[in-house]
Tab-separated table of C-alpha atoms in Angstrom:
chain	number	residue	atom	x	y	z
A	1	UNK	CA	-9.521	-37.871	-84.113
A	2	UNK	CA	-8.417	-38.518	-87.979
A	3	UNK	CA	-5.136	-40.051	-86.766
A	4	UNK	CA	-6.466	-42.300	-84.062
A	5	UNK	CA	-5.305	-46.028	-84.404
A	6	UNK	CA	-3.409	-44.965	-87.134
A	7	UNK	CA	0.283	-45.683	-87.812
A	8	UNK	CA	2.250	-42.566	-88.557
A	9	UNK	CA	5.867	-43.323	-90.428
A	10	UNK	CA	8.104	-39.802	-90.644
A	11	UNK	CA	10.508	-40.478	-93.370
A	12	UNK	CA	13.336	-38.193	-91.566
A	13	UNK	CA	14.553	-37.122	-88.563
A	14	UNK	CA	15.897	-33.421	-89.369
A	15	UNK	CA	14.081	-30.609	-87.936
A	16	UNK	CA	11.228	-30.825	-89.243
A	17	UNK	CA	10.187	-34.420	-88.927
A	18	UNK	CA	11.207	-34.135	-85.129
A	19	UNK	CA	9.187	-31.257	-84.731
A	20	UNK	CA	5.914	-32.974	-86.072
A	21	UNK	CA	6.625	-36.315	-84.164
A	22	UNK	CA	6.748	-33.889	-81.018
A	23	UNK	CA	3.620	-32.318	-82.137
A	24	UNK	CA	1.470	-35.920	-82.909
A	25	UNK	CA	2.854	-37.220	-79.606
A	26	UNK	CA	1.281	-34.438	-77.450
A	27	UNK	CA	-2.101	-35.298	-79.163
A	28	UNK	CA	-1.568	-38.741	-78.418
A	29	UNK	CA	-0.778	-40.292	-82.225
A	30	UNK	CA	1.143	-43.664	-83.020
A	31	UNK	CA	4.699	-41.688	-84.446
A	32	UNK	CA	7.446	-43.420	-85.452
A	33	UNK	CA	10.842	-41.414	-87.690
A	34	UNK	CA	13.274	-43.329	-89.926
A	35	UNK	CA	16.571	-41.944	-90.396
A	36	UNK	CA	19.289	-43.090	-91.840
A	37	UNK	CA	21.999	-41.644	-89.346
A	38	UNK	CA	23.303	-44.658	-87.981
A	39	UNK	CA	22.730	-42.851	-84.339
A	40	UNK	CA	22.180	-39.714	-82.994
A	41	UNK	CA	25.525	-38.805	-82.240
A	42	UNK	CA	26.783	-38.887	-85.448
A	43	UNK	CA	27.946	-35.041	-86.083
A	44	UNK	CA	25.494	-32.536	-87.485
A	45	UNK	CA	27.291	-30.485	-90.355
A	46	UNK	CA	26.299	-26.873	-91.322
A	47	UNK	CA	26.175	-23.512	-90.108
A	48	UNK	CA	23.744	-22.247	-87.304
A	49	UNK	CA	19.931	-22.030	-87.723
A	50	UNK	CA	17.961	-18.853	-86.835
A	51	UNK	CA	14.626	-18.993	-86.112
A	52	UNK	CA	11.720	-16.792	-86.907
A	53	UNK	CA	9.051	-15.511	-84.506
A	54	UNK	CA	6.179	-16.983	-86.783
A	55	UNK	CA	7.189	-20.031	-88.189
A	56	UNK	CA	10.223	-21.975	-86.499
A	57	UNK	CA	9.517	-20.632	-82.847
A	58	UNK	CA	6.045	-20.450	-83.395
A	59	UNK	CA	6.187	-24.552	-84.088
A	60	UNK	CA	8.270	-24.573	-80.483
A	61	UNK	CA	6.268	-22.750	-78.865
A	62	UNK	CA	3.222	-25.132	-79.765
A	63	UNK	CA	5.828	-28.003	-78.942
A	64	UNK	CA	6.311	-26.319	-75.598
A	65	UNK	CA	10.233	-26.296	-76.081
A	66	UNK	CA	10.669	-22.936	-76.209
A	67	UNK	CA	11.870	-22.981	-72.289
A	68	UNK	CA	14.365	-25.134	-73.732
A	69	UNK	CA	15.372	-23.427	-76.936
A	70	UNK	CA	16.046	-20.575	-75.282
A	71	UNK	CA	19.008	-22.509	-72.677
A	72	UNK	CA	20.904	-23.705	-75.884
A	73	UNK	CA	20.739	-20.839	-78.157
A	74	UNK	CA	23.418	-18.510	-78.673
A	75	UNK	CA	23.276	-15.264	-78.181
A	76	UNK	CA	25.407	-13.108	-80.858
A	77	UNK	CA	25.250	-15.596	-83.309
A	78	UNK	CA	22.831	-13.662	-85.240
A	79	UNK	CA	24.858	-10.450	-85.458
A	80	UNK	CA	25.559	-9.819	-89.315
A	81	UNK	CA	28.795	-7.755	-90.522
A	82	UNK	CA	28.785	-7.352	-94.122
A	83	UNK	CA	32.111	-6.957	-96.013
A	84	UNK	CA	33.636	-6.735	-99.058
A	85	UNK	CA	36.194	-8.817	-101.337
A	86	UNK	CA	38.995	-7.659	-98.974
A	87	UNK	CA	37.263	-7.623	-95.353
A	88	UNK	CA	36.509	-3.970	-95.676
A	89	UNK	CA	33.134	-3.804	-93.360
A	90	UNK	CA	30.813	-2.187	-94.502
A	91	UNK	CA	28.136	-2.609	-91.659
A	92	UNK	CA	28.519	-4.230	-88.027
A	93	UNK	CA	25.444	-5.282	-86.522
A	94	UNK	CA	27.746	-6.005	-83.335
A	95	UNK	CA	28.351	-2.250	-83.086
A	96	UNK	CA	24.314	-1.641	-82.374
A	97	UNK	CA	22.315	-1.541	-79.553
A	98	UNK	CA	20.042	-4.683	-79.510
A	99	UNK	CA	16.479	-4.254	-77.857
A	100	UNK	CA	14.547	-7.273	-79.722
A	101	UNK	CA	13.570	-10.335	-77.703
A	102	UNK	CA	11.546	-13.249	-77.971
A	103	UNK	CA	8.400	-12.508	-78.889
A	104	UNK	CA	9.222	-9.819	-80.944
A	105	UNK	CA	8.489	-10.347	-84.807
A	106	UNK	CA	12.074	-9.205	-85.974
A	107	UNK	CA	13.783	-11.503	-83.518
A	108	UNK	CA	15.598	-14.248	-85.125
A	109	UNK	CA	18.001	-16.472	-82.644
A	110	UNK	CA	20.216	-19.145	-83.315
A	111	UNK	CA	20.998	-22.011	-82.707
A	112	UNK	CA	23.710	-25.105	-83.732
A	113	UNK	CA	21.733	-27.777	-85.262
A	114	UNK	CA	23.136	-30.412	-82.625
A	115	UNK	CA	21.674	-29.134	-79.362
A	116	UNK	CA	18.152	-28.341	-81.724
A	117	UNK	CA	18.407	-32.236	-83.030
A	118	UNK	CA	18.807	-32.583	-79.056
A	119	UNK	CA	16.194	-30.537	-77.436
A	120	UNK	CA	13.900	-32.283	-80.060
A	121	UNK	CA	15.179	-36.237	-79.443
A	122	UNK	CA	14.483	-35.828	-75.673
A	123	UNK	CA	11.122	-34.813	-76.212
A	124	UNK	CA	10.028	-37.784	-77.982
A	125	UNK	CA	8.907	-40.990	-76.299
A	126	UNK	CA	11.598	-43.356	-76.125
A	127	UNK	CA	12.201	-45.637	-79.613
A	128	UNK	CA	10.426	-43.407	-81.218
A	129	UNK	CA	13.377	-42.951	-83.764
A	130	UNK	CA	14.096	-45.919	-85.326
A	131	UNK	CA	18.121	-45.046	-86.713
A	132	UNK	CA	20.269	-46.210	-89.306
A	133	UNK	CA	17.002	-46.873	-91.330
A	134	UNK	CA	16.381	-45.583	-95.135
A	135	UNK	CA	13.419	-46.319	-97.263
A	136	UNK	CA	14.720	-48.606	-100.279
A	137	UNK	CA	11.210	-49.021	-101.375
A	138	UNK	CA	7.887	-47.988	-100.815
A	139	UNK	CA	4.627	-50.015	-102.458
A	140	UNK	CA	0.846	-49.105	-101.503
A	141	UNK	CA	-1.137	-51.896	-100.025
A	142	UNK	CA	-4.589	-51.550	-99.746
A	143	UNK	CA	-5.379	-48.221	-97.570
A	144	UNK	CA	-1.653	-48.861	-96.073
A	145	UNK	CA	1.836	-47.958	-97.229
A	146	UNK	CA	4.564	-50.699	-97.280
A	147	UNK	CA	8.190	-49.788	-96.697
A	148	UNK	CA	11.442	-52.061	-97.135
A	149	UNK	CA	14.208	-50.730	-95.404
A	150	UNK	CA	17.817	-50.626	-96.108
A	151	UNK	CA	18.301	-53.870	-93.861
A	152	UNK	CA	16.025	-55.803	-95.371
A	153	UNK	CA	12.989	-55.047	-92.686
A	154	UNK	CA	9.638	-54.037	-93.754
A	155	UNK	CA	7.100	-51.682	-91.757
A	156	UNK	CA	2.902	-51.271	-92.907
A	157	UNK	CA	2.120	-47.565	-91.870
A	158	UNK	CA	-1.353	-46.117	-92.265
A	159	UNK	CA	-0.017	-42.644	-92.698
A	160	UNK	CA	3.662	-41.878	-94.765
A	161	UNK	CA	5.124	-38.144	-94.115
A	162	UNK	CA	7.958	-37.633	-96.480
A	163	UNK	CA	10.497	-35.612	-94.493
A	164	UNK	CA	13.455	-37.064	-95.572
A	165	UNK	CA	14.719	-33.515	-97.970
A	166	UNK	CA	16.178	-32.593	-101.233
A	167	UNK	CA	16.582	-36.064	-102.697
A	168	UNK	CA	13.238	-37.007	-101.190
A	169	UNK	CA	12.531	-41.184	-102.023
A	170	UNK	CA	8.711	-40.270	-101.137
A	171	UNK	CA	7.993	-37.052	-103.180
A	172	UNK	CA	7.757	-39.340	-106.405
A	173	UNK	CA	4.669	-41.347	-104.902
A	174	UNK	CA	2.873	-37.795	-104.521
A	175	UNK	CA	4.118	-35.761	-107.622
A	176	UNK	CA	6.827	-35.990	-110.464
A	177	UNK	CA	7.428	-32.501	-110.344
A	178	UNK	CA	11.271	-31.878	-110.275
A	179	UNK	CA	12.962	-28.707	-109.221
A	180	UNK	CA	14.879	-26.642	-111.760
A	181	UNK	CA	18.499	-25.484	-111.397
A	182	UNK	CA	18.343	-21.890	-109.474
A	183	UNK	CA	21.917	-20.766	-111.322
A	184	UNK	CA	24.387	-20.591	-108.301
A	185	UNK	CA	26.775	-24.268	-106.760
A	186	UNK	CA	27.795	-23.399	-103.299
A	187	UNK	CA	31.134	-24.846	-101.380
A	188	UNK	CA	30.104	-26.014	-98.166
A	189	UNK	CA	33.171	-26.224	-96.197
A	190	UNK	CA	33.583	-26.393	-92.167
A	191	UNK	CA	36.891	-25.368	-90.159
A	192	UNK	CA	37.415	-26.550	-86.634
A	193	UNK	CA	39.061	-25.261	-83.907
A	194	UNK	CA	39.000	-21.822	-86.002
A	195	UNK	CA	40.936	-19.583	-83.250
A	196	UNK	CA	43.969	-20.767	-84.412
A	197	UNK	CA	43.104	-22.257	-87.750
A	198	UNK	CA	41.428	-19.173	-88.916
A	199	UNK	CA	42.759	-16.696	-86.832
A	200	UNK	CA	41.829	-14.002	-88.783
A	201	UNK	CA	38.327	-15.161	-90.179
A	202	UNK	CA	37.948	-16.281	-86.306
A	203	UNK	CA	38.863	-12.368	-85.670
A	204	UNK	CA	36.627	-11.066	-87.940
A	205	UNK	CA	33.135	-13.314	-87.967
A	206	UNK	CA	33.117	-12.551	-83.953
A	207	UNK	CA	31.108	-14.847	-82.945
A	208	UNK	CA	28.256	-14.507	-85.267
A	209	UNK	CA	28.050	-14.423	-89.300
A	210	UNK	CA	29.929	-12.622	-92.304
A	211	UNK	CA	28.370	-11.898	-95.639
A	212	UNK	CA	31.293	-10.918	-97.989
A	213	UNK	CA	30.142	-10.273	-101.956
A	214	UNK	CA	31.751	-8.879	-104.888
A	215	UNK	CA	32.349	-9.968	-108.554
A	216	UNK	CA	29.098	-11.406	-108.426
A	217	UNK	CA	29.932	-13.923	-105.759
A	218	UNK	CA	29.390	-14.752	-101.983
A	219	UNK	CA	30.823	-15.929	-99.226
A	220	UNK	CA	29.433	-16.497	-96.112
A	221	UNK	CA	30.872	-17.507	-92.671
A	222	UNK	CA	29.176	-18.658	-89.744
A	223	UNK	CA	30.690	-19.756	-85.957
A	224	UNK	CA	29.355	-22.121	-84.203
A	225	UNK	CA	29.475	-23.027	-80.692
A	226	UNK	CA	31.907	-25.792	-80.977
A	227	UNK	CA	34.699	-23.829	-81.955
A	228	UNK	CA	34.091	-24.338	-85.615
A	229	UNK	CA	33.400	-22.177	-88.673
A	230	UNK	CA	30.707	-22.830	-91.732
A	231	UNK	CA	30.965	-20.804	-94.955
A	232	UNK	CA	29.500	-21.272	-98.294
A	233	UNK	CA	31.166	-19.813	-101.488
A	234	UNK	CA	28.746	-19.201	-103.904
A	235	UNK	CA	29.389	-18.389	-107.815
A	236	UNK	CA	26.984	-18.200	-110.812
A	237	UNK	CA	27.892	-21.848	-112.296
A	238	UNK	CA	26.635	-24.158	-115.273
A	239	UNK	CA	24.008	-27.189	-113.912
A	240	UNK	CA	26.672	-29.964	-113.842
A	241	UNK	CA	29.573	-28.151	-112.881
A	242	UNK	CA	30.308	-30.202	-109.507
A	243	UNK	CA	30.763	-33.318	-112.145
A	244	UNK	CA	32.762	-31.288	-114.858
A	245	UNK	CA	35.132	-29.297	-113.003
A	246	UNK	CA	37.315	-32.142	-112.094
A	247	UNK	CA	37.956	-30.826	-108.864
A	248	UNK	CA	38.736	-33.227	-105.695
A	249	UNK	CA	36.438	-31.632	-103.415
A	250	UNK	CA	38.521	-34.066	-100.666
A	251	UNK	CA	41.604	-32.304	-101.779
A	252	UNK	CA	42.424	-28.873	-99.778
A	253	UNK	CA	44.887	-27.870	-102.430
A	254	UNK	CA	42.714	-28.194	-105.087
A	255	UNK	CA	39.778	-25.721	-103.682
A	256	UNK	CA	42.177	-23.624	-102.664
A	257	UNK	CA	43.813	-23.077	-105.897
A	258	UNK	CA	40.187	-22.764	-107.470
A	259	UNK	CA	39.487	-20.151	-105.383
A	260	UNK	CA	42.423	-18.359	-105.903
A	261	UNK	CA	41.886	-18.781	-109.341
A	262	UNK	CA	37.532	-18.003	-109.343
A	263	UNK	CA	37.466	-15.361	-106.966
A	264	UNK	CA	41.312	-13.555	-107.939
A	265	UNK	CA	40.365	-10.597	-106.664
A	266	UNK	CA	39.739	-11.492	-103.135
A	267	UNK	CA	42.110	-10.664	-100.327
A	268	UNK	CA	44.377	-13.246	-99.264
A	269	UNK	CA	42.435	-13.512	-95.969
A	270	UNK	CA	40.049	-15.590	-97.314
A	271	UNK	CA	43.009	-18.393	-97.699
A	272	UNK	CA	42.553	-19.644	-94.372
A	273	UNK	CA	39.709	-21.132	-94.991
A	274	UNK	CA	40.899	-23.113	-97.234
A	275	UNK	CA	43.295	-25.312	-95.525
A	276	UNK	CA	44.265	-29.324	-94.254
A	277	UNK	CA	41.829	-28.935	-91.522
A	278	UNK	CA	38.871	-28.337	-93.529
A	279	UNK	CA	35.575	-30.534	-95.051
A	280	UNK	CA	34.194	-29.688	-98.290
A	281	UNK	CA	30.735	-30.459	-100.294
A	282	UNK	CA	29.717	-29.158	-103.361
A	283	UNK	CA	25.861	-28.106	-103.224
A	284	UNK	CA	24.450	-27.100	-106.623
A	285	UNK	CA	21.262	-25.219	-105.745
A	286	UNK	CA	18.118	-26.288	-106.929
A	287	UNK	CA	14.300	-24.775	-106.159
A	288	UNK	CA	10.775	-26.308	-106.928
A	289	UNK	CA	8.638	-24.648	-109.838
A	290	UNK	CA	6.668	-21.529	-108.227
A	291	UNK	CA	3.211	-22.919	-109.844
A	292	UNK	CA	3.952	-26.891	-108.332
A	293	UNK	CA	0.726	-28.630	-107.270
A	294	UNK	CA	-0.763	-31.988	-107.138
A	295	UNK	CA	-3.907	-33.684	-106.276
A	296	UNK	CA	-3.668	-34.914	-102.581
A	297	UNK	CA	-3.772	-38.446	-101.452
A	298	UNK	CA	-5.490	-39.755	-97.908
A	299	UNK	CA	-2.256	-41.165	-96.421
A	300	UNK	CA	1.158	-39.781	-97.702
A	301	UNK	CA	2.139	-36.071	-97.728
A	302	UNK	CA	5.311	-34.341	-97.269
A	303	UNK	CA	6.926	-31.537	-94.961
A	304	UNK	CA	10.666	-28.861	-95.547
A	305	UNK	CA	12.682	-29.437	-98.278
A	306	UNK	CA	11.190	-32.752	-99.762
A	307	UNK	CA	8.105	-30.298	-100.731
A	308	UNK	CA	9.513	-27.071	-101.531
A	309	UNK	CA	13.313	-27.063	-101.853
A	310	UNK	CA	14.699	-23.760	-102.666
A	311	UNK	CA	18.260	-22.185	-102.246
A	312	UNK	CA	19.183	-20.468	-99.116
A	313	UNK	CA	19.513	-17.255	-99.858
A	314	UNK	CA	16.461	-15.705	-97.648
A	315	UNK	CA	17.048	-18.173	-95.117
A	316	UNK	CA	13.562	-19.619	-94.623
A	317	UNK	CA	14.032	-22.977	-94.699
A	318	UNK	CA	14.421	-24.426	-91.484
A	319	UNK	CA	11.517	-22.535	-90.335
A	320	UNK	CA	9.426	-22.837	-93.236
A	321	UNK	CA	9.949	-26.997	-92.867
A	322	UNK	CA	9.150	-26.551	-89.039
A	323	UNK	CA	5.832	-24.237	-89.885
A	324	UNK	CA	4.693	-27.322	-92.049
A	325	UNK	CA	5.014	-29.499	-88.976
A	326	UNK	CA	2.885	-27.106	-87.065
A	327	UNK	CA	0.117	-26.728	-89.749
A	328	UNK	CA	0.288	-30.840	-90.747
A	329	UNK	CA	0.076	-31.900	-87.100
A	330	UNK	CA	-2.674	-29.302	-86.555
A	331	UNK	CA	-5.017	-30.392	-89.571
A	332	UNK	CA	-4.171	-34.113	-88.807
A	333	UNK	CA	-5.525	-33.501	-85.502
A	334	UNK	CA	-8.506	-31.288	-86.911
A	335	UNK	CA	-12.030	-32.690	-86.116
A	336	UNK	CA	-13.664	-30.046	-88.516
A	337	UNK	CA	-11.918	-32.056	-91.267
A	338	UNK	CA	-14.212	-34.816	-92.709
A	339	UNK	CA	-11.630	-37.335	-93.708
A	340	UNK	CA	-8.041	-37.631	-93.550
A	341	UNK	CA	-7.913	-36.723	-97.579
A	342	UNK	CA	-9.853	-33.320	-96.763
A	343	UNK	CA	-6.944	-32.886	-94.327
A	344	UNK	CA	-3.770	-33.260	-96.044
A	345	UNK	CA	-5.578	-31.176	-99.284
A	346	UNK	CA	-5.959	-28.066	-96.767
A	347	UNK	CA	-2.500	-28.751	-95.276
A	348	UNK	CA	-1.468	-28.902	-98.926
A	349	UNK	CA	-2.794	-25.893	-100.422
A	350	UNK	CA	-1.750	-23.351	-97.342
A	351	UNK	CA	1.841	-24.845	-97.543
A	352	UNK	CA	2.249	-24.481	-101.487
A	353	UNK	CA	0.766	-20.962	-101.437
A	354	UNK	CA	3.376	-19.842	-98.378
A	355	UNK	CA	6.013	-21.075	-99.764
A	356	UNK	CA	5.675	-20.332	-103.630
A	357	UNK	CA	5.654	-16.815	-101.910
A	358	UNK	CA	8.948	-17.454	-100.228
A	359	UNK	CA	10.529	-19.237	-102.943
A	360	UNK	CA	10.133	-16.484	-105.386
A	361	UNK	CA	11.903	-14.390	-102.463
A	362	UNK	CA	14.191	-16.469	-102.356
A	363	UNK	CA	15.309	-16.855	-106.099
A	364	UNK	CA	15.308	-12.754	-106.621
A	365	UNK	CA	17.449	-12.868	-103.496
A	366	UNK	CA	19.724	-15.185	-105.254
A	367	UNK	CA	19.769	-13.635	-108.296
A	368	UNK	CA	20.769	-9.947	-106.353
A	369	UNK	CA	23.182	-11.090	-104.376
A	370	UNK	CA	25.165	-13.034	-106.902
A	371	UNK	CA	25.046	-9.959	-109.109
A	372	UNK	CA	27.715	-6.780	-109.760
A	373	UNK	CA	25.595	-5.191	-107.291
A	374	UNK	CA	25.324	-7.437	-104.879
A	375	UNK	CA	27.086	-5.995	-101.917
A	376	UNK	CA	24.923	-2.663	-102.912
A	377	UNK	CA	21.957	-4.710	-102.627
A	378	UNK	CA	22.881	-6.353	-99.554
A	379	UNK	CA	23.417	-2.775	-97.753
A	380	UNK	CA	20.176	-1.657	-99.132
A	381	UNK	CA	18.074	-4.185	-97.106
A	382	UNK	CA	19.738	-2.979	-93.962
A	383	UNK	CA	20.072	0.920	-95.032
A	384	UNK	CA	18.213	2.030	-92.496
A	385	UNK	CA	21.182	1.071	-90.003
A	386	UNK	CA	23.821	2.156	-92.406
């Protein structure tokens, strides 16, 4: 085997990282994954994750987790009503009858990002994640990689596998290609304990997710099991907005009166998002070039966002990140492959040419839904339930 003897360092312990130190476990590999949570119960922001049949449970499935997955995902999470600027709804996937399953292409479950973090962690050997560890420099030595980390330790690894996201510290040792601004800064914001926070938000996301649009802006809400709601306002802004604004994205009052103020035509409903009991981060949304490509190396490569950021507008990009765990661990464990090089180039080229595919998806999605027409457009992809 390519990998055997070999020291494997995932730079990341999000999805996808765990996922592929599942996958080079079961075939026996040397995995270890640096992340800089100080330990793994710190709390896991964001809205639920759903998974697709071909690329996110497919990568399970191959993990055998799926038994698993399916005792900690939630039901009714996926069910989409899409509304307008006042809460007006204009179609209720909670008022259908449901007969998809697993296994079933258009079957897309969720799940909270904690118990997935979970079901992953416990599948791992023990000390395989090495916490509160971030790569503060990286130098090539000989046919080995040398990493200092943030408290002053060093590591030699024979393989590097950037995983480690958007502000990726690895991607610059493969490629300088940046991503380009995709148009649209989202407001991440959570609310806990949302029954009677949010009461009516609570009311009307049900259990499962609201896409409101008008005016050529979005907002969507997600619950999640812990009682909590994530939503993500999103608004055609310039690059550097976050920086020029001059808002105090700590400061409830302030977002509040912003929104009031950048989406006035909203119903008052909204508000209650916007109160003492909420977190906010600003998220300017940024994709990789459509044509990216590089020449591949023998011993450093990288998997999810760190590769191919994009916004997430088609939501692809857990599952996208977990399907290049599943293809990476499966050419890295390849005996048809001459060399380790010959490896990482095929992993390579099938993972730019998916998800060029999806990114270009994913920015017309962004661009439509962030439109005048965007709550026409939205309809439109489910018209044949309206």
């Amino acid at each position: 085997m390519l990998i055997k003897d070999k020291k494997i360092a995932i730079i990341g312990g999000g999805p996808a990282g765990l996922t592929l130190a599942r996958l080079l476990q079961m075939k026996g590999a040397d995995v270890k994954v640096y992340e800089r949570d100080i330990h793994k119960d710190v709390r896991v922001q964001g809205a639920t994750l759903d998974l697709h049949e071909d690329s996110g449970l497919a990568a399970l499935r191959k993990a055998e987790l799926l038994e698993a997955f399916q005792k900690n995902y939630r039901p009714g999470a996926d069910l989409i009503r899409i509304t307008d600027n006042v809460g007006h709804i204009y179609y209720d996937q909670h008022a259908e009858i449901i007969t998809q399953d697993f296994g079933h292409e258009h079957f897309r479950p969720e799940i909270d990002r904690g118990p997935l973090r979970n079901i992953l962690l416990e599948s791992l050997a023990p000390d395989t994640v090495v916490w509160n560890s971030h790569i503060v420099a990286l130098e090539r030595t000989g046919d080995s990689w040398r990493l200092q980390l943030n408290n002053n330790n060093t590591l030699v690894a024979d393989i590097v596998i950037a995983a480690d996201g958007a502000n990726s510290c690895i991607r610059p040792f493969i490629t300088p290609i940046k991503p380009f601004y995709a148009g649209v800064t989202i407001i991440e914001g959570t609310v806990y304990e949302a029954a009677t926070t949010t009461p009516q938000i609570h009311s009307l996301v049900k259990g499962g997710k609201i896409f409101a649009l008008r005016d050529s802006k979005t907002l969507i809400v997600s619950a999640k099991g812990d009682g909590s709601l994530a939503f993500y306002t999103g608004c055609k802004t310039h690059e550097l907005w976050v920086n020029d604004c001059g808002l105090d994205f700590n400061d409830h009052t302030q977002l509040l009166t912003w929104f009031k103020e950048e989406f006035a035509s909203w119903d008052t409903i909204w508000h209650e998002l916007f109160n003492g009991n909420t977190h906010f981060t600003p998220r300017p949304q940024y994709c990789m070039p459509l044509d990216q490509n590089w020449e591949s190396q023998t011993n450093i490569t990288m998997i999810g966002d760190a590769a191919h950021l994009m916004p997430p507008y088609a939501g692809e990009g857990v599952n996208m990140a977990m399907q290049d765990a599943l293809e990476l661990s499966e050419c890295l464990t390849n005996e048809r492959f001459i060399n380790l090089r010959a490896a990482i180039s095929h992993y390579e080229d099938k993972m730019l040419n998916r998800t060029s595919a999806i990114a270009a998806i994913t920015l017309q999605q962004t661009e439509a839904l962030h439109s005048p027409q965007g709550l026409t457009h939205m309809l439109n992809m489910f018209k044949e339930h309206v």
